[in-house]
Amino acid sequence: MKHAYTQLIATLRHWDYEYYVLDNPSVSDSHYDAAFRELLAIEAAHPDWVTPDSPSQRVGAEPISEFNKIEHRVKMLSLANAFSLEETYQFFEKAAKDLDIATDTLPIFSEPKLDGLAISIHYDNGLFSYAATRGDGQTGEDVSHNIKTIKSVPLQLATDNPPATLEVRGEVFMPKAAFAKLNSMAVETNGKTFVNPRNAAAGTIRQMDPKIAAGRDLRFIPYGIGDYQGDAEFMAHSQILDYLARLGFRKNAPCDSFLGSFAEFTRNYALMEQVRERLPMEIDGIVYKIDTLALQNTLGFIARSPKWAVARKFPAQLALTQLLEVDFQVGRTGVLTPVARLEPVFVGGVTVSNATLHNMDEIERLGLCIGDSVEIQRAGDVIPKISKVANIGAQRTAIIMPSVCPVCGAAVERTVGQAAYRCTGGLSCAAQGAERIRHYASRKCMNIINLGTKLIEVLYSKGILHTIADIYTLKASDIADLDGQGEKSAQNVLDSIKATKNTQLGTFIAALGIHEIGEESAKAIAKQFKNYPALISATYEDLLQVPDIGPVMAKNIVDFFADAKNQAIVQAIIDAGVNWPDVAADPAQAQPLAGQTWVITGTLSMPRDQAKAALEGLGAKVSGSVSKKTTAVLAGAEAGSKLAKAQELGVKVVAEEEFKKLLANYTSAELL
Ligand code: I6G
């Protein structure tokens, strides 16, 4: 019986290979389904027999609760782009020069650039181990649960002599037909539609529950290897692709090919441009690589991409349509962006009905009116844009920026010298709410460490947080009841809100997110007005007296505090217990460390920004390097070269404990 089970696994694996890798199934779907059901029945009767490479294990995993970070053992690079034949030639001419060989003799391999997402898949002794996204090239995210559901990804390599370690790198994508089917089903069920197959593939891989990926048709085609410990020896990139095909992976055949000579580029590119529309998947260019590994190794890398490979991108695709309307979207920072509503048009494989217009200057530059016939440009996954007015409409209407915010009704203003128009609704505009709360809680502002962006967005979308004042009425149950949270994390959030109630006036002003008022200007304002009542009654002229505060900033501050809703929100925060010491009238008393320069080094138990803010609150300057002019060095654990330099120069070194005493006792500047 066990033997029959092992046989059944081998048979199903072979049928998957025929279907998903060779595109050449030898059995009908119903035959396959019957065998799969038999497998499930055996496994239900003998759970101890189930092996990790059984086809049933592709969807076996439970939903994950978060994406774990994965450090890439070998950096995952991206590719340099070329947008013309000239640029492609230039790329390889430079490579040939660096190699000191004739350009014509470069051995070039060509592969289509699949429009998907790069994934790294690890095998240990031939068995699937884990898979990760590229991320920033150094660190990706563990997406094993979803990658395992892709049938063209072998769970076991097809070899009796597997390498100890193999990292296969390639592209996960959704075929065009699968994308169209997914979207039409989503339309029928009022579900989420995707703008293109690439977004559909990426959106699927970002799901926590592998059942979603298992129900969608994703494919994987490798383009190379990363980490490798095995016996095989490769002389060329094309040999690596052949090796991977022998292990059970798909090849990009017949689209990948070895180009006899450098002059073959033109022919190859023209051919690929022609066949592109007929391919089952979207491609956004052709990748040309120097095939010989020894030459690749000699060339090496520049910044984040290899010097031996380049992606020749297809040009943007164009189509004509009509501009029906322009709406204004209010972004998270209050900027109003005009968005073109278009007569739907099919361009570059997707139907486009909206395009960004960026700002009013762009509309003026294009000479655009509603009713005009326009040219739409779409390049890869970039948001479509209107490239020009193709024909002036018979009936055209001028595009006018609204005078009030479409979300909150507050006045819309344009800052002199800037292209952007902004809503002046401040803290009470719903379109800006989540961003304002994120800014307020961020590390450089109130530093509410456990109230992160994701949590803010969830609380905001559920209507629990509307404004920054609502942070102080949060209850443990508001957080504990959310997916992925619990009693403990809820308490951590409430604790960090409480712990940051004692702050500095400058920090609080910066946290309000008044347009153009950053950390430094907020500090200067606090220093000048010393307390909150003085600040809110300051006039435009008073504000212009503050060093480094210009007319735009002064106006923004006056406007902000003139708004009764903003004042009410700030008052609610003060009533909730947020407080700061007055910056006392006597500068010597208020700023006992005035004129001093401090350097912070090593690991402190408090966040470094907090130590810096505290020192600055006492009047000290905080510098990044130690010199004879340094008054003191605040040294945390494992302090290194800065501490050594301080000792060498005889500069005073203050340990964290001593520093905390100093903070507790404002005026004890004699400590130094
Ligand atoms: O991101 C990529 C897509 C396709 C690649 C790639 C590729 O070859 C067909 N090749 C390399 C070498 C890299 N990224 C770094």
mmCIF file of C-alpha atoms and ligand atoms in Angstrom, residues 76-79 111-114 118 134 171 222-223 237 252 287 289 306 308-309, ligand 1:
data_model
loop_
_atom_site.group_PDB
_atom_site.id
_atom_site.type_symbol
_atom_site.label_atom_id
_atom_site.label_comp_id
_atom_site.label_asym_id
_atom_site.label_seq_id
_atom_site.Cartn_x
_atom_site.Cartn_y
_atom_site.Cartn_z
ATOM 1 C CA MET A 76 19.487 39.849 -5.453
ATOM 2 C CA LEU A 77 20.309 42.440 -8.058
ATOM 3 C CA SER A 78 18.104 44.244 -10.522
ATOM 4 C CA LEU A 79 18.871 44.999 -14.160
ATOM 5 C CA GLU A 111 15.531 36.081 -22.874
ATOM 6 C CA PRO A 112 12.155 37.817 -22.777
ATOM 7 C CA LYS A 113 11.677 39.987 -19.695
ATOM 8 C CA LEU A 114 8.542 38.575 -18.106
ATOM 9 C CA ALA A 118 11.349 38.322 -9.044
ATOM 10 C CA ARG A 134 13.557 40.311 -3.924
ATOM 11 C CA GLU A 171 9.927 35.482 -12.354
ATOM 12 C CA PRO A 222 13.760 30.792 -13.762
ATOM 13 C CA TYR A 223 16.342 33.248 -15.089
ATOM 14 C CA HIS A 237 24.429 31.123 -18.383
ATOM 15 C CA ASN A 252 11.432 30.240 -21.765
ATOM 16 C CA VAL A 287 17.076 40.827 -21.430
ATOM 17 C CA LYS A 289 23.209 38.757 -21.135
ATOM 18 C CA PRO A 306 25.347 43.408 -13.201
ATOM 19 C CA TRP A 308 26.984 41.895 -18.096
ATOM 20 C CA ALA A 309 23.198 42.089 -18.515
HETATM 21 O O1 I6G B 1 14.771 40.682 -12.826
HETATM 22 C C1 I6G B 1 15.220 39.936 -13.833
HETATM 23 C C2 I6G B 1 14.359 39.471 -14.788
HETATM 24 C C3 I6G B 1 14.822 38.687 -15.818
HETATM 25 C C4 I6G B 1 16.593 39.615 -13.888
HETATM 26 C C5 I6G B 1 17.065 38.823 -14.951
HETATM 27 C C6 I6G B 1 16.157 38.359 -15.918
HETATM 28 O O2 I6G B 1 16.653 37.618 -16.904
HETATM 29 C C7 I6G B 1 15.770 37.145 -17.886
HETATM 30 N N1 I6G B 1 18.378 38.516 -15.023
HETATM 31 C C8 I6G B 1 19.196 38.982 -14.087
HETATM 32 C C9 I6G B 1 20.655 38.652 -14.186
HETATM 33 C C10 I6G B 1 18.740 39.769 -13.028
HETATM 34 N N2 I6G B 1 17.459 40.086 -12.928
HETATM 35 C C11 I6G B 1 19.670 40.300 -11.984
#
